[in-house]
Coordinates of C-alpha atoms in Angstrom, one line a residue:
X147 CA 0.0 0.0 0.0
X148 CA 2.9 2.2 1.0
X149 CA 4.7 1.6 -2.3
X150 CA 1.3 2.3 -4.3
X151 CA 0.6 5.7 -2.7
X152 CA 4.3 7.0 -3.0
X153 CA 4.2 6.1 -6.9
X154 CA 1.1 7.4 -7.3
X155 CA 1.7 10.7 -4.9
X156 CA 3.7 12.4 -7.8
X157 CA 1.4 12.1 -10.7
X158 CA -1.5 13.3 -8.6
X159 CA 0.4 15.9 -7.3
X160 CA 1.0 17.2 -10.7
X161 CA -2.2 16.8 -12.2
X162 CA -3.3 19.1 -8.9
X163 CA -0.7 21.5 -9.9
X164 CA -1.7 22.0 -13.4
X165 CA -5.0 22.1 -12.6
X166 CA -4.9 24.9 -10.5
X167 CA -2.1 26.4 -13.2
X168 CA -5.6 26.4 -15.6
X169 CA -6.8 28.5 -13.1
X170 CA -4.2 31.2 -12.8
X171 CA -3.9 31.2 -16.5
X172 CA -7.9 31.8 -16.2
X173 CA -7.2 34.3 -13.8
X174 CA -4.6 36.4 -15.9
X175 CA -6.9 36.2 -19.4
X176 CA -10.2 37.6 -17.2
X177 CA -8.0 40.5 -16.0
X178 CA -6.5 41.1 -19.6
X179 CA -9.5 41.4 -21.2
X180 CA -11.0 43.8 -18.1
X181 CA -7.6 45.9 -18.3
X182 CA -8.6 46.5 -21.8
X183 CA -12.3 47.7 -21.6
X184 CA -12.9 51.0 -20.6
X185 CA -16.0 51.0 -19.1
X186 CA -17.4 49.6 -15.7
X187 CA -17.2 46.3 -15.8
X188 CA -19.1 45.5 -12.2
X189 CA -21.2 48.6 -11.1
X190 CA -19.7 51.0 -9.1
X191 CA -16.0 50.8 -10.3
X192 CA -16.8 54.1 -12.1
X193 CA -16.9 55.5 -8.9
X194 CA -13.9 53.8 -7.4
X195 CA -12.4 55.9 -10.4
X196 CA -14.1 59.2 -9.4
X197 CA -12.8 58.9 -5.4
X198 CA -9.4 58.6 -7.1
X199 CA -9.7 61.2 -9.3
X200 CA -10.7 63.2 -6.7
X201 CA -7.8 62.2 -4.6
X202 CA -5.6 63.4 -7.0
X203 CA -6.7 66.6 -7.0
X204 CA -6.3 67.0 -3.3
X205 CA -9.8 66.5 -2.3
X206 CA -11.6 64.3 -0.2
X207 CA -14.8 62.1 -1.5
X208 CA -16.6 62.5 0.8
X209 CA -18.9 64.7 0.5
X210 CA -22.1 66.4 1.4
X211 CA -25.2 64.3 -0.6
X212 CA -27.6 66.7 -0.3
X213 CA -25.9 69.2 -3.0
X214 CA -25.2 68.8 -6.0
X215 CA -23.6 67.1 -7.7
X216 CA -25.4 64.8 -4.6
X217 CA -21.9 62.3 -4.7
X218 CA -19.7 60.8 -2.1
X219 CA -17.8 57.5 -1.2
X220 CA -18.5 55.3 1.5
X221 CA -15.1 53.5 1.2
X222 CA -11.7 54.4 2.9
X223 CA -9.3 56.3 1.5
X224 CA -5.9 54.1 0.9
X225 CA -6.6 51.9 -2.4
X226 CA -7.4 55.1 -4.0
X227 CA -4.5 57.1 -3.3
X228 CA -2.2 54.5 -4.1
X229 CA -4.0 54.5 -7.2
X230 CA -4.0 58.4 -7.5
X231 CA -0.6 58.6 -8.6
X232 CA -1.4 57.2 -12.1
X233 CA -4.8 59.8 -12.6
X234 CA -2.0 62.4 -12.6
X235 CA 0.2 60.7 -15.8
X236 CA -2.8 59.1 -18.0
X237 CA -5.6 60.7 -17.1
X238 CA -8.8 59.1 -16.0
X239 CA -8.9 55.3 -16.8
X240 CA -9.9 51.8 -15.8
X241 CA -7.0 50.0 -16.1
X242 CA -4.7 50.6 -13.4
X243 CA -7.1 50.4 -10.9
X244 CA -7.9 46.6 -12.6
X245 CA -4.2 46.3 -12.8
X246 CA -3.9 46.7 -8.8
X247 CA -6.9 44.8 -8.1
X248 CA -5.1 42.1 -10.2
X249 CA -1.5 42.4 -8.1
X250 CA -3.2 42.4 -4.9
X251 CA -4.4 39.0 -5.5
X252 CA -1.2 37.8 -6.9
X253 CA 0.8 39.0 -4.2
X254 CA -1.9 37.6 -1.7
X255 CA -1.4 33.9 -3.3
X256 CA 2.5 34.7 -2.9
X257 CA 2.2 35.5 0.9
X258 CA 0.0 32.5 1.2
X259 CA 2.3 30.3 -0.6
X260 CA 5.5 31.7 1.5
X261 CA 3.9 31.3 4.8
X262 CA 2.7 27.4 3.9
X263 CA 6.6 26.6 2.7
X264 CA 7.9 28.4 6.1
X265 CA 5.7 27.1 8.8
X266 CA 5.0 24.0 7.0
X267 CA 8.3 22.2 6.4
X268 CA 9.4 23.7 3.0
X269 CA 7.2 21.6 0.8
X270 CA 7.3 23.7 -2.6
X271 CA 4.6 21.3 -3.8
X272 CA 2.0 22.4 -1.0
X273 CA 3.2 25.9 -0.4
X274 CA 2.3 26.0 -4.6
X275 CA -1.1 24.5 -4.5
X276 CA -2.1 26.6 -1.2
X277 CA -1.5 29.9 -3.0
X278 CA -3.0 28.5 -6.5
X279 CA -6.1 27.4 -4.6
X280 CA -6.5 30.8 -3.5
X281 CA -6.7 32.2 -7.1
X282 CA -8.7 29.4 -8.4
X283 CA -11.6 30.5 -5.9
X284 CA -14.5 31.7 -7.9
X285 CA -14.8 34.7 -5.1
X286 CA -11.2 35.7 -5.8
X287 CA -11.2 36.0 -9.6
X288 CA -14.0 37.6 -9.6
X289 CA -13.3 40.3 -7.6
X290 CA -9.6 40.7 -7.4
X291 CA -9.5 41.9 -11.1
X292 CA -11.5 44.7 -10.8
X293 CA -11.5 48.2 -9.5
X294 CA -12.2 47.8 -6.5
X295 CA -10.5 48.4 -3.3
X296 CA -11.5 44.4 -1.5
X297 CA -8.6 42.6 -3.0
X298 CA -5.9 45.5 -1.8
X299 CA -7.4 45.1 1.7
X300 CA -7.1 41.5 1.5
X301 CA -3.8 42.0 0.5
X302 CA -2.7 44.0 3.8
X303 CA -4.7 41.5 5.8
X304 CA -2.8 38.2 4.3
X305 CA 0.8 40.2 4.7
X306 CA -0.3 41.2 8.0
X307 CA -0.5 37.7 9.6
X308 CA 2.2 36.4 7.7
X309 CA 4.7 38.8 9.0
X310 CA 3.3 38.6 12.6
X311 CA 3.2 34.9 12.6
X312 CA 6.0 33.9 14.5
X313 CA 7.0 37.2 16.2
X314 CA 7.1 36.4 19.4
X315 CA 9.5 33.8 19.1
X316 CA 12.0 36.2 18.0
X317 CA 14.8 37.1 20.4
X318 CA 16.5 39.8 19.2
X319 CA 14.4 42.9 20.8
X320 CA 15.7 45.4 17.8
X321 CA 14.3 42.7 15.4
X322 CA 11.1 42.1 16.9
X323 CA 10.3 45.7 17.5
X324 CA 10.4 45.7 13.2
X325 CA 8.5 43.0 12.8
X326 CA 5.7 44.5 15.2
X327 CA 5.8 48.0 13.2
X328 CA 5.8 46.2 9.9
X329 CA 2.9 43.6 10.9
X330 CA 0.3 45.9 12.9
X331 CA 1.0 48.7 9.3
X332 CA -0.2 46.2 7.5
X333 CA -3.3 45.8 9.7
X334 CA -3.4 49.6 9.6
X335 CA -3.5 50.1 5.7
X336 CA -5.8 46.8 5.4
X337 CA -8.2 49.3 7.8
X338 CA -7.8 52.3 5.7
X339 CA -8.6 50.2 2.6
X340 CA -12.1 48.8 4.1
X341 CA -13.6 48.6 7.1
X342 CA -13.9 44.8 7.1
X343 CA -10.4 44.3 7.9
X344 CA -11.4 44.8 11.7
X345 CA -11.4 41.1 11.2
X346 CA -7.5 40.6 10.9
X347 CA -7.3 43.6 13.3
X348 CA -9.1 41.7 16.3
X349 CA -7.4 38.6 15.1
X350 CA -3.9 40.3 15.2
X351 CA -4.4 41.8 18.7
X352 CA -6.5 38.2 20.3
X353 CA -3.0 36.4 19.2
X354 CA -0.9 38.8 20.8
X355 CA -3.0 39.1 24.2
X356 CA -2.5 35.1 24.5
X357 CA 1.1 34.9 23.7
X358 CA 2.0 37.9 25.1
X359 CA -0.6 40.0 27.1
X360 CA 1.6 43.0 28.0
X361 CA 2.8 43.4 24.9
X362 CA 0.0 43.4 23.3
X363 CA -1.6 46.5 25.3
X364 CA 1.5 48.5 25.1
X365 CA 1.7 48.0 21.4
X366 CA -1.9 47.8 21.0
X367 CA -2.9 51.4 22.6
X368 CA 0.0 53.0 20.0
X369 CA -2.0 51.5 17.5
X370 CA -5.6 52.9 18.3
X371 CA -3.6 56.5 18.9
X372 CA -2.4 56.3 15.0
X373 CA -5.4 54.9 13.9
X374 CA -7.8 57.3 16.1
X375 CA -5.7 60.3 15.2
X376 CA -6.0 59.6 11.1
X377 CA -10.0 58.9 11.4
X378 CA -10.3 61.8 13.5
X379 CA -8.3 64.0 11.2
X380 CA -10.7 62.9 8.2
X381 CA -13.5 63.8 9.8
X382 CA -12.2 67.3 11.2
X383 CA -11.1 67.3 7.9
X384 CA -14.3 66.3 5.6
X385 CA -16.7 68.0 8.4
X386 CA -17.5 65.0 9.8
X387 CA -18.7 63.5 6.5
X388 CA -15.7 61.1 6.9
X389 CA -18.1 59.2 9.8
X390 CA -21.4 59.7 8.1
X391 CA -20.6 58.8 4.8
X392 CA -18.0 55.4 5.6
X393 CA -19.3 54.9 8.6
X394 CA -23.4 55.4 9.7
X395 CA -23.9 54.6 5.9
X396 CA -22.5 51.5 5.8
X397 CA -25.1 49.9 8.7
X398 CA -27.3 48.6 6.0
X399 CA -30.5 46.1 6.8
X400 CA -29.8 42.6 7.1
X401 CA -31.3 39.9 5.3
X402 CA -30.7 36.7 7.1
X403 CA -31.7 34.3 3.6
X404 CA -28.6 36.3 1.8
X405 CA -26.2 35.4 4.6
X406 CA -27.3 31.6 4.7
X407 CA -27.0 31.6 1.0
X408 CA -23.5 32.9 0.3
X409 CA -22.4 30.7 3.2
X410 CA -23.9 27.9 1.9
X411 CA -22.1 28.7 -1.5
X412 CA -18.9 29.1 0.0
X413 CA -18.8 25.6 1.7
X414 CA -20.0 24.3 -1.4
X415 CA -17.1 25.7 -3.3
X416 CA -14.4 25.6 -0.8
X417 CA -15.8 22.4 1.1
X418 CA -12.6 20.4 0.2
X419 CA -10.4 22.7 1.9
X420 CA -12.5 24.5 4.3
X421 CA -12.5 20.6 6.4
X422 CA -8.7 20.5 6.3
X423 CA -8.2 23.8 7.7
X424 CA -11.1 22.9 10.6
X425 CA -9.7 20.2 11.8
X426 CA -6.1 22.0 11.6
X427 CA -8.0 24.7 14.0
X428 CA -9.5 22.4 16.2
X429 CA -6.0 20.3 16.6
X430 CA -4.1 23.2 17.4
X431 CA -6.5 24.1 20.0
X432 CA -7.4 20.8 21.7
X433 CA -3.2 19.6 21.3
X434 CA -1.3 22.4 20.8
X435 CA -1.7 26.0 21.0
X436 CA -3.8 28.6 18.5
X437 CA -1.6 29.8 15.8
X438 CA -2.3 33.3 14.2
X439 CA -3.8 31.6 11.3
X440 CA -6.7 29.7 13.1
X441 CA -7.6 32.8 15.1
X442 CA -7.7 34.4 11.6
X443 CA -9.7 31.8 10.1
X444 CA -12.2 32.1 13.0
X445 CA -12.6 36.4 12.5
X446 CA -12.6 36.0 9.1
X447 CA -15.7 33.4 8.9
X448 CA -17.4 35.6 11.8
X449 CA -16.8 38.8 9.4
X450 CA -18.6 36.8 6.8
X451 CA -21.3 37.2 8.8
X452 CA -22.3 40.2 7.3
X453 CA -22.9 39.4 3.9
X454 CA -26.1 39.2 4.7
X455 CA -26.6 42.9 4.4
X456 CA -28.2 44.7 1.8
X457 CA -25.4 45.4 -0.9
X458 CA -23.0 42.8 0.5
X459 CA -21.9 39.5 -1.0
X460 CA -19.4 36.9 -1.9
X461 CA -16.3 39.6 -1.3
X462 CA -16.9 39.1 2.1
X463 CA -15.5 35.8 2.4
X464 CA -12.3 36.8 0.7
X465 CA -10.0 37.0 4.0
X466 CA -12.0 33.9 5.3
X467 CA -10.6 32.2 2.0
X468 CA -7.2 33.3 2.3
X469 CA -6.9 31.8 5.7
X470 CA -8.5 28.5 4.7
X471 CA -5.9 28.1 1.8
X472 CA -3.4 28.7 4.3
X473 CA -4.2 26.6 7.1
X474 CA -5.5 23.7 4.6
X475 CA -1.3 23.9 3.2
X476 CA 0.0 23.3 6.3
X477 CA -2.7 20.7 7.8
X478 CA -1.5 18.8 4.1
X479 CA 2.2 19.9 5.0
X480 CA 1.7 18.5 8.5
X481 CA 0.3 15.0 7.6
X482 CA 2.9 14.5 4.3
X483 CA 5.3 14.8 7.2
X484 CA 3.2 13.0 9.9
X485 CA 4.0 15.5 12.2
X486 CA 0.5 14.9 14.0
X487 CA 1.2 14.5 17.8
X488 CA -1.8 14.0 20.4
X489 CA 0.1 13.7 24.0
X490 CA -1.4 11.6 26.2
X491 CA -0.7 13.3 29.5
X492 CA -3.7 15.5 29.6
X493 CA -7.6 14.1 30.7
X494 CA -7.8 12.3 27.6
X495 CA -4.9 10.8 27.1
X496 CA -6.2 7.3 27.4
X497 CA -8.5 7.6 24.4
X498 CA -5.8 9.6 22.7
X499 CA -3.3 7.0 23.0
X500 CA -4.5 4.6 19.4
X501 CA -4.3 8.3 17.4
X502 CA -0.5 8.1 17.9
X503 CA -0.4 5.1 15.9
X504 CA -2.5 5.6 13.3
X505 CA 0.2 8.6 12.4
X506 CA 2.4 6.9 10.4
X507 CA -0.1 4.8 8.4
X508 CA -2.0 8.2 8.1
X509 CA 1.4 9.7 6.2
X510 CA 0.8 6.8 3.6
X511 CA -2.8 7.1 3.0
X512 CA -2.1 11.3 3.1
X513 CA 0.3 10.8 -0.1
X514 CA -2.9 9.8 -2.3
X515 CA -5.6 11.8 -0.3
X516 CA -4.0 15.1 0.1
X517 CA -3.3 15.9 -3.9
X518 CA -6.9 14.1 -4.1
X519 CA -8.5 17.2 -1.6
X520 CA -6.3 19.9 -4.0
X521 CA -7.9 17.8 -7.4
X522 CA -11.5 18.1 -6.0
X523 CA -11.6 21.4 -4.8
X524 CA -10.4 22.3 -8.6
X525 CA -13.1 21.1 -9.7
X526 CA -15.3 22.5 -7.3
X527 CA -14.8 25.5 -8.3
X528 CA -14.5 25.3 -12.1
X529 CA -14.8 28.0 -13.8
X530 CA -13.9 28.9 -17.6
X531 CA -14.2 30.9 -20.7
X532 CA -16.4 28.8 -23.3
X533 CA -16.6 30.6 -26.5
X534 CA -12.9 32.4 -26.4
X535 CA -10.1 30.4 -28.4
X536 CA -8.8 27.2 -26.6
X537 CA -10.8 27.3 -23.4
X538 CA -13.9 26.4 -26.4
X539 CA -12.3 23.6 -27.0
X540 CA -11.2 22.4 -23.8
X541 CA -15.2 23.3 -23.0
X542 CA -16.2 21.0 -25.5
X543 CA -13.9 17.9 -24.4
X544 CA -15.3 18.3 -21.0
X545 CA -19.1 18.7 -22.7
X546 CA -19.3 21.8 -20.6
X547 CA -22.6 24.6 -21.8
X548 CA -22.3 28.3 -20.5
X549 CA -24.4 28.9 -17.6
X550 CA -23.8 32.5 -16.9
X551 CA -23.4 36.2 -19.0
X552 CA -21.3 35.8 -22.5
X553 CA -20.5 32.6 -22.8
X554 CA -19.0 31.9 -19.5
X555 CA -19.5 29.0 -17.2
X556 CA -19.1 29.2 -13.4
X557 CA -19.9 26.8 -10.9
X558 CA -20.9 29.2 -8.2
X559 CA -23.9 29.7 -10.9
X560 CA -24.7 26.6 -10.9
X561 CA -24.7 26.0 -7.0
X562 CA -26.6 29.8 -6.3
X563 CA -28.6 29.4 -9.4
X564 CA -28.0 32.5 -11.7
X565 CA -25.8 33.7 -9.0
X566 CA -22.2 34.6 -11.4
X567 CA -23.2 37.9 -13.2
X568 CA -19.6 38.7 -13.1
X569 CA -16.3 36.7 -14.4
X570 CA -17.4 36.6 -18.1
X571 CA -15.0 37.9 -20.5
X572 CA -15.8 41.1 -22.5
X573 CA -16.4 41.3 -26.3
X574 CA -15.6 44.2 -29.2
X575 CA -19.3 44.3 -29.4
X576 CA -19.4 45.9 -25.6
X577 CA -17.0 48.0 -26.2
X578 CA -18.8 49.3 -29.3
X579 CA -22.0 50.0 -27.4
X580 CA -20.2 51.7 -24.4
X581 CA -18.8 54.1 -27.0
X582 CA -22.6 54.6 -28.5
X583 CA -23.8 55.5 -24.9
X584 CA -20.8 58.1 -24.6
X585 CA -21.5 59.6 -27.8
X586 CA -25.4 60.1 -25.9
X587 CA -24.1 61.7 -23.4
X588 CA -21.6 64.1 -25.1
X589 CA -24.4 65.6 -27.3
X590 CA -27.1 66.0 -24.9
X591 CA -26.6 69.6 -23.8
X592 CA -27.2 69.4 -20.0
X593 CA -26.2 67.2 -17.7
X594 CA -26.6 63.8 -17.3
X595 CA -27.8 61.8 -14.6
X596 CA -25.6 58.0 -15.1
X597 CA -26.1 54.8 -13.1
X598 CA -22.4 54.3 -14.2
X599 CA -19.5 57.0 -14.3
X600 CA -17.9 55.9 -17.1
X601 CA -19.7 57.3 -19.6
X602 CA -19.9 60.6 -18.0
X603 CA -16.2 60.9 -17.6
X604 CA -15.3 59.9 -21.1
X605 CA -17.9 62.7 -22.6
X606 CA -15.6 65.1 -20.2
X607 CA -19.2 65.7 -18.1
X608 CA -19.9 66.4 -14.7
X609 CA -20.5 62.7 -12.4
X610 CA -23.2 63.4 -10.7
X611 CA -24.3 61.0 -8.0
X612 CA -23.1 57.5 -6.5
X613 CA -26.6 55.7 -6.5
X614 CA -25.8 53.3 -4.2
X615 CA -24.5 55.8 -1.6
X616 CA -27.9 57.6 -2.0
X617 CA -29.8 54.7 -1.3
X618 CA -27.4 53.7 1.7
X619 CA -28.2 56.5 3.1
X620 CA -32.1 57.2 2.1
X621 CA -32.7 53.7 3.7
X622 CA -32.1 55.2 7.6
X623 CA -33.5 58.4 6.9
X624 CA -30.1 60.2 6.2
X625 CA -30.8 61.3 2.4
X626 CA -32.6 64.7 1.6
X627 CA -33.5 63.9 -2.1
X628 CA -35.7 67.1 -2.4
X629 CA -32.8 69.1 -4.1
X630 CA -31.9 66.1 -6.8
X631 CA -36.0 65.8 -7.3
X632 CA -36.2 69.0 -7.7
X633 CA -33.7 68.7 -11.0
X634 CA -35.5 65.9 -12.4
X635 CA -38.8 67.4 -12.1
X636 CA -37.2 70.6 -13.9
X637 CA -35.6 67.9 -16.6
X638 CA -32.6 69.4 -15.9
X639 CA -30.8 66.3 -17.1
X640 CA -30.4 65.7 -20.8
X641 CA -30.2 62.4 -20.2
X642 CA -30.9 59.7 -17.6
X643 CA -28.8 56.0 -18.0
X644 CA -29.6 53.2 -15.8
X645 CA -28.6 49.5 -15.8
X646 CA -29.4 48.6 -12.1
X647 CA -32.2 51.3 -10.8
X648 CA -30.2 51.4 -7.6
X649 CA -31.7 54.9 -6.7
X650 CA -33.9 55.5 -3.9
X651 CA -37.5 54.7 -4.5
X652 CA -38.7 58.5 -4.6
X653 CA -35.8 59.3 -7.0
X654 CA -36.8 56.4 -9.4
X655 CA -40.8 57.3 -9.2
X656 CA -39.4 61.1 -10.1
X657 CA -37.5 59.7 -12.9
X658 CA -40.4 58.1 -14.1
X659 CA -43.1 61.1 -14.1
X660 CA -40.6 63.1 -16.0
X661 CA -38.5 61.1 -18.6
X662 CA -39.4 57.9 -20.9
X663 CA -37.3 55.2 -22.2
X664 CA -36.0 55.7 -25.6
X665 CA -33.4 53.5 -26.4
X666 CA -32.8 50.2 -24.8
X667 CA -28.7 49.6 -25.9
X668 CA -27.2 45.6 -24.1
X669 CA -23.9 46.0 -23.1
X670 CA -21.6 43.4 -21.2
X671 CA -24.8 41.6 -20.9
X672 CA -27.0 44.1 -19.4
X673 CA -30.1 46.5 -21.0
X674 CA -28.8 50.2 -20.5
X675 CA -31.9 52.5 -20.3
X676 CA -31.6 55.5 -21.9
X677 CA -34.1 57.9 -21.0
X678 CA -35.1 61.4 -22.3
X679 CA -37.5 64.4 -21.0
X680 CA -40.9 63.8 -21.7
X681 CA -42.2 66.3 -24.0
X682 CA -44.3 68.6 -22.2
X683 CA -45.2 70.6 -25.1
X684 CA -49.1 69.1 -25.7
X685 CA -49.5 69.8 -21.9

């Protein structure tokens, strides 16, 4: 038995690999082809792009709703000023915000990979399929490629832990010191990148109270001054629109069938590894002592929680999959190496006794069933072009029909029901009718009031609104739409565009006493309403 599962361990090992190599090479085609289209891809990235235009022109986004042009962010500031840099030397564009999005997940993977082949015996072979299983993850590549600011804080959160991992163990004070600076600024600029990184940041802080409780207040109270002191300078600064605008905003309503649904997707894509990195959690804490990584793996699946809110989803698991991929590398590291110890000198050490024999005959068996766990979480997860060159034909060997927008399939679709509106690649045919609506937009001679930035900025008009905000903030009462009604019952806009209708419900009724659809135009698979005034002549 021994001598089958060591022959067999290396082919199964590389069919994992490449299998997960599919999905990287996946990965880097979806973000080529999003690099290259200059419109919003996923709504709202238009207005990722606005808050870092804005940025580079010194200002803050966040701003006062109830005035025109009725905009502001509800997102932290950091993703966009690193991105600010490159408004100043081409201008307002897509791309390098898709371009960051797309690093941030790579160098995620990286840190994943690193810490698996560090803590986890230096097995390249595990350390390779923990940080490819984090890009194969439908959630990942479906997010990380856009603009969009959820990756980045991901990013921050994964380098964190990494870095703080085994700090304490380090005995040179100088050295440690560093380490501590460089870990908790990570935490910092995962913070200042989204606010669910308070995740990692309890994490961080519950790992350092239980190795090291003194520590951990000392270090943690400089921490909360540097933090405290930047929010409270952005709201000074922003005139407290800083706390209503990324903070009350964000409290949305909760809907408890959304949360049970997303978290029954995620087990049913990440099952396969989501068990390893369990039990690795529950060894560490009934035979061992909690690691960084299981106390991350807890916060991040209690974060999760709330993608149940309204305007939430599948993001929300991304630091909760970045610890699983971790902790799932080194429970495979652990058993390849049967490093598995249960002492016997604690209350249960006489029914713990037969697990320290089954060890070794476990290291056999593990040669076949870890590369097995790495083989069906690929294809868990599939996910693939079907009508681009190639992946057609790889669709048709495996007898595979699209199940979601332009000729995509995606098992998270196929699990959620309809659920992947996003991953699809982008066709000339998009881009052709997202220079149409532009046109629109640049000969209408007022404003325009746009469900989507893009076009607005590319016409070299005025962005008026972020829809989503609005609605965030009409839903608890915090939204004076009189002042934008008022411009819609005027027809002050030449033109109103909606894909979504994510307005609030007064907006959209005012919208519809005063203009009509006149041109429906399908764009990267959605209807774009164009409406005009109606003619009030014959009244």
């Amino acid at each position: 038995m021994k001598r089958i599962s060591q022959t067999l361990h290396p082919v199964l090992m590389l069919s994992a690999i490449g299998l997960l190599l599919f999905y990287l090479v996946v990965y880097l085609v979806f973000a080529l082809n999003l690099i290259q289209f200059p419109f919003d891809y996923d709504q709202g990235e238009g207005f990722e792009l606005v808050d870092t235009i804005l940025f580079s022109q010194g200002e803050f986004p966040y701003k006062d709703t109830n005035i025109y042009p009725f905009y502001s962010s509800n997102y932290p500031p950091l993703f966009h000023v690193i991105a600010a840099p490159f408004v100043w030397l081409f201008g307002p564009a897509y791309w390098y915000g898709r371009l960051l999005g797309t690093l941030a997940g790579l160098v995620a993977a990286s840190a994943i990979g690193y810490a698996v082949y560090r803590d986890g015996g230096r097995q390249w072979g595990i350390a390779l399929l923990s940080g490819l299983a984090f890009l194969a993850s439908n959630t990942i590549y479906h997010i990380a490629p856009l603009f969009r600011q959820h990756l980045s804080m991901v990013m921050f959160e994964t380098l964190a832990v990494v870095v703080l991992a085994n700090v304490n163990e380090i005995q040179d004070q100088r050295t440690r010191r560093r380490v501590l600076f460089t870990g908790l600024a990570f935490v910092l600029a995962a913070g200042y990148t989204k606010q669910l990184a308070i995740a990692t940041a309890v994490a961080v802080f519950v790992f350092l109270f239980i190795r090291q409780p003194r520590r951990s207040i000392v270090w943690g109270i400089g921490f909360a001054l540097v933090g405290g002191a930047i929010f409270v300078w952005m709201n000074v600064a922003t005139n407290g629109q800083w706390w209503l605008q990324s903070i009350t905003a964000n409290v949305n309503p909760f809907i408890p069938d959304q949360a049970v649904g997303l978290f029954r997707l995620w087990f049913s894509l990440h099952g396969f590894l989501i068990v390893p990195a369990a039990l690795y959690v529950l060894y560490e804490l009934y035979f061992t002592r909690l690691s960084i990584y299981s106390i991350w793996f807890v916060a991040g699946i209690g974060v999760s929680i709330l993608s149940g809110k309204w305007g939430a989803g599948d993001s929300y698991f991304s630091t909760s999959i970045a610890a699983l991929c971790l902790l799932s590398g080194l429970f495979a590291a652990k058993t390849l190496r049967g490093e598995w110890r249960f002492p016997t000198t604690n209350l249960y050490g006489r029914w713990l006794r037969p697990l320290g024999r089954v060890v070794k005959p476990l290291t056999g068996v593990g040669l076949v069933i870890v590369p097995l766990l790495y083989l069906g979480y690929g294809r868990a997860v599939l996910h693939l072009p079907t009508d681009a060159p190639v992946f057609s034909t790889i669709a048709d060997v495996l007898q595979i029909e699209p199940n979601a927008l332009n000729g995509f399939y995606d098992s998270a679709g196929r699990i959620a029901g309809g659920y992947a509106d996003i991953g699809h690649l982008t066709t000339p045919a998009d881009i052709e009718a997202g220079w149409r609506i532009v046109e629109l937009v640049r000969a209408a001679d007022k404003p325009v009031l746009s469900e989507e930035a893009a076009f607005n900025l590319l016409a070299g008009k005025d962005v008026i609104t972020n829809p989503t905000q609005l609605l965030n903030l009409d839903q608890q009462g915090l939204f004076d739409s009189s002042a934008l009604i008022a411009m819609i019952e005027a027809q002050d806009f030449g033109l109103v565009i909606m894909r979504a209708q994510f307005y609030p419900v007064d907006v959209l009724q005012a919208i519809a006493r005063n203009y009509e659809v006149s041109e429906t135009i399908p764009m990267n698979g959605f209807e774009y309403l164009i409406f005009t005034p109606i003619d009030r002549t014959e009244d």
